Coordinates of C-alpha atoms in Angstrom, one line a residue:
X1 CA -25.6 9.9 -0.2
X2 CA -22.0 8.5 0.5
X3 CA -19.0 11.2 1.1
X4 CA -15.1 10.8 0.2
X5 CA -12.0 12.5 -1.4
X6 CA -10.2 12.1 -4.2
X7 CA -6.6 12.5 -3.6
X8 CA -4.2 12.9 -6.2
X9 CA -1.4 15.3 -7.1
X10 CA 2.4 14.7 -8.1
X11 CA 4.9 11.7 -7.4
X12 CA 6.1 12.6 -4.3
X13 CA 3.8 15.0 -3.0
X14 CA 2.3 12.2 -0.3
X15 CA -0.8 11.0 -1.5
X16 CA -0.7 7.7 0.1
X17 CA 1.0 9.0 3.4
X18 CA -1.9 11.6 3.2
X19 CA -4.7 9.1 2.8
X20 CA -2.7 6.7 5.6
X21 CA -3.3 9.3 8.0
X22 CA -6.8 11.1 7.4
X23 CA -8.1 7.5 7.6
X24 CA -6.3 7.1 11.4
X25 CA -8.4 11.0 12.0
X26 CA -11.5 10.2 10.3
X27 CA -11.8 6.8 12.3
X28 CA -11.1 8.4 15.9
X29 CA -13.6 11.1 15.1
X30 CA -16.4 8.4 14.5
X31 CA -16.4 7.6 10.9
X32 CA -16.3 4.3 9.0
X33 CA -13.7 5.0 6.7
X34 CA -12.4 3.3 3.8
X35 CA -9.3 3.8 1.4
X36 CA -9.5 2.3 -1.9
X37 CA -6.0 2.1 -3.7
X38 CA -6.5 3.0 -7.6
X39 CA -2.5 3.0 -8.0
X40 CA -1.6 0.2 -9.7
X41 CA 2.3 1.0 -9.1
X42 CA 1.5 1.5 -5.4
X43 CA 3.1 -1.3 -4.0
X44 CA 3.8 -0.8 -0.5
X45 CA 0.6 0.4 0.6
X46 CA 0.8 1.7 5.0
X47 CA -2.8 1.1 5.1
X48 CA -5.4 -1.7 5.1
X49 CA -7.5 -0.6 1.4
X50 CA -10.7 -2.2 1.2
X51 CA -10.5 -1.9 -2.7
X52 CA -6.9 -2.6 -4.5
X53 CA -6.9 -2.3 -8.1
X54 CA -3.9 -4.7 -8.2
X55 CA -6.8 -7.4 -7.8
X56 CA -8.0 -6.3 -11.5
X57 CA -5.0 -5.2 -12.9
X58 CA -0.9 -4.9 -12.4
X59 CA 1.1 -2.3 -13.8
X60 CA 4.5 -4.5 -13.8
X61 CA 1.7 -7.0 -15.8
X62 CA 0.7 -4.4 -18.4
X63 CA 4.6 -2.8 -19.0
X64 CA 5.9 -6.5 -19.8
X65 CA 3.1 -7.9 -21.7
X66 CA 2.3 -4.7 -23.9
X67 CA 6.2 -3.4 -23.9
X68 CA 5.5 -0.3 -22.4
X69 CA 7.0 2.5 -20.0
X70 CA 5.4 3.1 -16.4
X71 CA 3.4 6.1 -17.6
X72 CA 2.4 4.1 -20.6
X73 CA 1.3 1.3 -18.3
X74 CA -0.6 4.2 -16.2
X75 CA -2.3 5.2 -18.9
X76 CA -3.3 1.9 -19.7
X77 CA -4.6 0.5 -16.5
X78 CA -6.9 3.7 -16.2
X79 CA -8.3 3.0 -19.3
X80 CA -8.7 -0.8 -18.9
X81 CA -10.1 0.4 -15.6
X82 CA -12.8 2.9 -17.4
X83 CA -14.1 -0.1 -19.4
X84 CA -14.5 -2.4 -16.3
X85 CA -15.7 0.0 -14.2
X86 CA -18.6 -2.8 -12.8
X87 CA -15.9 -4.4 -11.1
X88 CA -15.4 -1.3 -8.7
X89 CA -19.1 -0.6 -8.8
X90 CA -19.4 -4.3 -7.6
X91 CA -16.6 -3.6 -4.5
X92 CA -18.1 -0.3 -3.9
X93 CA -21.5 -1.1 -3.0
X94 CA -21.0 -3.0 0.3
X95 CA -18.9 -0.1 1.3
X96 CA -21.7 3.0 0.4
X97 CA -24.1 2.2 2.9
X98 CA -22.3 3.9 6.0
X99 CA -18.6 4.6 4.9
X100 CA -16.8 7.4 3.8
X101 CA -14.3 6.7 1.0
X102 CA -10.7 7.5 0.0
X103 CA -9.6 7.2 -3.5
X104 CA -5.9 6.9 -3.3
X105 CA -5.1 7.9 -7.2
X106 CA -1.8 7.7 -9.2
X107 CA 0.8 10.4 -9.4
X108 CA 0.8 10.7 -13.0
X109 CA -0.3 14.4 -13.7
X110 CA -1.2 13.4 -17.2
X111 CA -4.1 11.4 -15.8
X112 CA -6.0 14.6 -14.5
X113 CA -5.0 17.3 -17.2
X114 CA -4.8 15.5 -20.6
X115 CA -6.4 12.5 -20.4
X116 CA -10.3 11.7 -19.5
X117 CA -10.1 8.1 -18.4
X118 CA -9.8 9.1 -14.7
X119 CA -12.2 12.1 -15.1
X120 CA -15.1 9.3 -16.6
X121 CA -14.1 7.1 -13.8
X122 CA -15.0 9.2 -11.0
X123 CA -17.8 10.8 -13.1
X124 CA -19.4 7.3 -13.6
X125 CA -18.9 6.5 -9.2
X126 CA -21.0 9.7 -8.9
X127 CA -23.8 9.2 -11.6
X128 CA -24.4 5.3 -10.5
X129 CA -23.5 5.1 -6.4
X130 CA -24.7 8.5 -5.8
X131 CA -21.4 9.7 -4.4
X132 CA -20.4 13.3 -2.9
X133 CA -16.5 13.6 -3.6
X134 CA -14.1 16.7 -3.2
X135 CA -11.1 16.7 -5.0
X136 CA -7.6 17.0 -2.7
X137 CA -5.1 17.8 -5.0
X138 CA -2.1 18.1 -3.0
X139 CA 1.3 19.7 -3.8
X140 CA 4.8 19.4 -2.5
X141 CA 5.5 22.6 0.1
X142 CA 8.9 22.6 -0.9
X143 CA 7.7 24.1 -4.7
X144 CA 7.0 27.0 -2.5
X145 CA 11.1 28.6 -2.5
X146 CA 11.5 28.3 -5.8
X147 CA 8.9 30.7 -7.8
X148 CA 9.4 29.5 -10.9
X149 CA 8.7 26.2 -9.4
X150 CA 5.7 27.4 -7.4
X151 CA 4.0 28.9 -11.4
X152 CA 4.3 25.6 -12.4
X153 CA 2.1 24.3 -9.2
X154 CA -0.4 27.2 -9.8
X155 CA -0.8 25.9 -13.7
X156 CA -1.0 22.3 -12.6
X157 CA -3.7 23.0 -10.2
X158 CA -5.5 25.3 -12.2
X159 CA -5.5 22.9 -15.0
X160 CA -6.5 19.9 -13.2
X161 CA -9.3 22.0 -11.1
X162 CA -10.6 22.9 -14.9
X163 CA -10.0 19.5 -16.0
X164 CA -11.8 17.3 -13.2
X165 CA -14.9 19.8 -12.7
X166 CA -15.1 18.8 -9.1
X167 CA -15.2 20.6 -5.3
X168 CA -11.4 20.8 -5.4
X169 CA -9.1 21.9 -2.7
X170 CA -5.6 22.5 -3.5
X171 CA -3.3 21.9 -0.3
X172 CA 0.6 22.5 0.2
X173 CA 1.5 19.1 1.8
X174 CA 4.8 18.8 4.0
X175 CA 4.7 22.3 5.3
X176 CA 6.2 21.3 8.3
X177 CA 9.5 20.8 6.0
X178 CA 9.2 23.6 4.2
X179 CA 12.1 25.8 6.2
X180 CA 14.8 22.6 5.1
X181 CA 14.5 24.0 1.5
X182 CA 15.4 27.8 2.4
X183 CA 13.5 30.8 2.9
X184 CA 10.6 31.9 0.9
X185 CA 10.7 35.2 -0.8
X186 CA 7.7 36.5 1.2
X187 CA 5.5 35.4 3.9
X188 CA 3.4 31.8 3.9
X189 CA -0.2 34.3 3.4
X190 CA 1.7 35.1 -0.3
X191 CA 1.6 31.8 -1.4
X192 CA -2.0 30.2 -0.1
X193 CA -3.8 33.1 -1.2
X194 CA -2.0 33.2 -4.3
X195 CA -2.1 37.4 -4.2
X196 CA -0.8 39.5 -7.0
X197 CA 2.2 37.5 -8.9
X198 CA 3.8 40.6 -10.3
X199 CA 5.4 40.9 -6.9
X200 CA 7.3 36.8 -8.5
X201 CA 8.8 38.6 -11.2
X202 CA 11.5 40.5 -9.4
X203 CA 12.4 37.0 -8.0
X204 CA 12.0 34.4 -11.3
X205 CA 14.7 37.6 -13.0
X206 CA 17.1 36.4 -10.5
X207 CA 17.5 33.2 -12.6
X208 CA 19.1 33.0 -16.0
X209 CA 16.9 30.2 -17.6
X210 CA 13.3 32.0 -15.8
X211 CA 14.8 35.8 -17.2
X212 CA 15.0 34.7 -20.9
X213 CA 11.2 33.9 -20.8
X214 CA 10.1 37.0 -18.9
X215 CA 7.4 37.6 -21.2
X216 CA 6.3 34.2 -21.2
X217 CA 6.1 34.0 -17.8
X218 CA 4.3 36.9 -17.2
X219 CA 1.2 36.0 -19.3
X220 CA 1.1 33.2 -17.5
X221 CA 0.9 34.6 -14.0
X222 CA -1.9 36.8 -15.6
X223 CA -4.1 33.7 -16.8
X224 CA -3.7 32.6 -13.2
X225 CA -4.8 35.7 -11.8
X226 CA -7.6 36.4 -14.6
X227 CA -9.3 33.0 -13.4
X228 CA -8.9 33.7 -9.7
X229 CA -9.3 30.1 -8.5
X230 CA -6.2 28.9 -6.9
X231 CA -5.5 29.0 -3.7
X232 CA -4.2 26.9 -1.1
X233 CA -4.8 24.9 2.0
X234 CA -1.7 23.9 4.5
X235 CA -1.1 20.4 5.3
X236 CA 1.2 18.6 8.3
X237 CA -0.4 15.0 8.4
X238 CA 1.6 14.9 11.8
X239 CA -0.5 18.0 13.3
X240 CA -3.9 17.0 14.7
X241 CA -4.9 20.6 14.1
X242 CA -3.7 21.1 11.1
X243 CA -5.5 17.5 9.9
X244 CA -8.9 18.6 11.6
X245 CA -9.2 22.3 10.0
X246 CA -8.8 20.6 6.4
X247 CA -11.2 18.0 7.5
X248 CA -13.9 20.8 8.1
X249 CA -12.9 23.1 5.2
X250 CA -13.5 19.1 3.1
X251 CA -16.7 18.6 4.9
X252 CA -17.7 22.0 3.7
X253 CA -17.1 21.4 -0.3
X254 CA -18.6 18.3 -0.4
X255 CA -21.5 19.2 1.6
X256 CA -21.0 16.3 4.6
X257 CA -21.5 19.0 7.4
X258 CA -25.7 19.0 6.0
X259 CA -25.9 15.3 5.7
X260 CA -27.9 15.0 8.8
X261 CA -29.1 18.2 9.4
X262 CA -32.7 18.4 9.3
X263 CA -33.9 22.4 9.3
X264 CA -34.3 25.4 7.5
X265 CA -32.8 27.2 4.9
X266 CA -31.8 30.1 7.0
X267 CA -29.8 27.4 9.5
X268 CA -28.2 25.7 6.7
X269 CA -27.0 29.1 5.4
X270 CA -25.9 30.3 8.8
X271 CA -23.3 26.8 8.6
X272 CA -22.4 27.0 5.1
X273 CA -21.1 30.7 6.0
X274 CA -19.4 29.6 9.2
X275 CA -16.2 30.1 9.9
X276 CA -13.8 27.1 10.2
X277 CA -13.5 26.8 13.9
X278 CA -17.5 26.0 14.1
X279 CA -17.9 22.8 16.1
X280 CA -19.5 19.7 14.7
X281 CA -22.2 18.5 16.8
X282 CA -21.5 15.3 15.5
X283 CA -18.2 15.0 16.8
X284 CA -18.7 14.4 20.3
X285 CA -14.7 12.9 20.7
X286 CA -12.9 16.1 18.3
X287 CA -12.7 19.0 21.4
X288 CA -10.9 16.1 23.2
X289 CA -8.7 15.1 19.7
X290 CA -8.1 18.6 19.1
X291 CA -7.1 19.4 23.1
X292 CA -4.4 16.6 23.0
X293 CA -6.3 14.2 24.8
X294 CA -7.0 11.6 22.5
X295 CA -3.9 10.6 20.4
X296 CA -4.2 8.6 16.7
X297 CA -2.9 4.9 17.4

């Protein structure tokens, strides 16, 4: 069984700063990690990927050869990608023995709401190499003070959650920022629980071009609450406690906190239900990571 994440979310929303630093955590808490770039626009990568896709395919390549725009080209490489898929197989297999894998994705939301390319990638990694992957869809913060703004996240996520069939954990990214952009309408507990939208209305009124759709708008909201799925995780990449309590909540989803554990039903239920501050027996250096001891390099 081999464990990973599949990050993706907006341009902008820090995918690659994300995967840059949950490699650093992952690797000081024991585990051989690697981070395999599936971006073919990501050119200035601030880690070492095992796996670049830029070795099968460019995107500056595909827009000058086939005359098309950058989301064009996107679209393209994932699909050339989907029909050579034994190449990554190929790259992969040294890697699933004893590594836990980061698939850094494109930004282009289009890949993981309309189109199935990316969705038949990943499904075809878990159907051949046995993989165990949770989605991390992550989200600017900032979307956060503007609520019309912060519907559109909640549809994106939703949509892509539908969309990829995955475990899938939907985290605000940058929250240490999130004061630079104003205050929020209500507290931070509003917005990761996702609790009863009505209370956005009042707000979205405030704004001529959000007022004229009220209606609209409103249906919306209830097709997010009807489903009852989104919710949110906080993320600051800089904060060694923030990192680690995602990295348990992941471990939970994709089932890596059983991978080892040899016992009973009961005991794997009494895990499954514990809460997020349960320590890992397996991570004899975290009380010292998470006490400031041990610093990432």
């Amino acid at each position: 069984m081999v464990f990973g994440q599949v990050v993706i979310g907006p341009p902008g929303c820090g995918k690659t700063t994300y995967c840059n630093g949950m490699s650093q955590f992952l690797s000081l808490i024991g585990r051989k990690v690697s981070v395999i770039n599936l971006d073919p626009a990501n050119d200035a990568l601030p880690y070492e990927c095992a796996i670049n896709i830029e070795d099968l395919i460019k995107l500056s390549d595909v827009m000058s050869e086939h005359s098309l725009g950058p989301n064009g080209g996107l679209v393209y490489c994932m699909d050339y990608l989907e029909k050579n898929i034994d190449w990554l197989e190929e790259k992969l297999k040294p890697l699933i023995e004893d590594h836990y894998l980061l698939f850094d994705f494109p930004g282009q939301v289009e890949l993981f709401t309309l189109h199935t390319n990316a969705r038949n990638i990943i499904n075809k990694l878990i159907k051949k190499l046995n993989l165990r992957l949770t989605a991390m869809h992550l989200v600017d913060a900032h979307l956060c003070c503007d609520p019309g703004k912060y519907v559109s996240a909640l549809l994106l996520s939703l949509s892509t959650m539908l969309h990829l069939e995955l475990p899938h954990i939907n985290v605000l990214s940058k929250i240490d920022l999130i004061e630079n952009y104003g205050n929020l309408a209500f507290n931070l507990d509003f917005y990761t629980d996702v609790q009863d939208l009505s209370y956005l209305q009042h707000h979205l009124d405030q704004d001529p071009r959000s007022a004229k759709y009220r209606k609209l708008t409103k249906e919306l909201c209830d097709v997010i609450d009807d489903f009852g799925l989104v919710n949110f995780s906080t993320l600051d990449i800089q904060d060694k406690e923030s990192v680690g309590n995602l990295v348990k909540l992941i471990d939970k989803s994709n089932g890596y906190i059983f991978s080892t554990i040899d016992s009973s039903a009961v005991e794997f239920s009494k895990i499954a239900a514990a809460p997020l501050d349960w320590d890992y027996y397996r991570y004899p250096l975290l009380p010292l990571y998470m006490a400031g001891l041990i610093a990432i390099q």
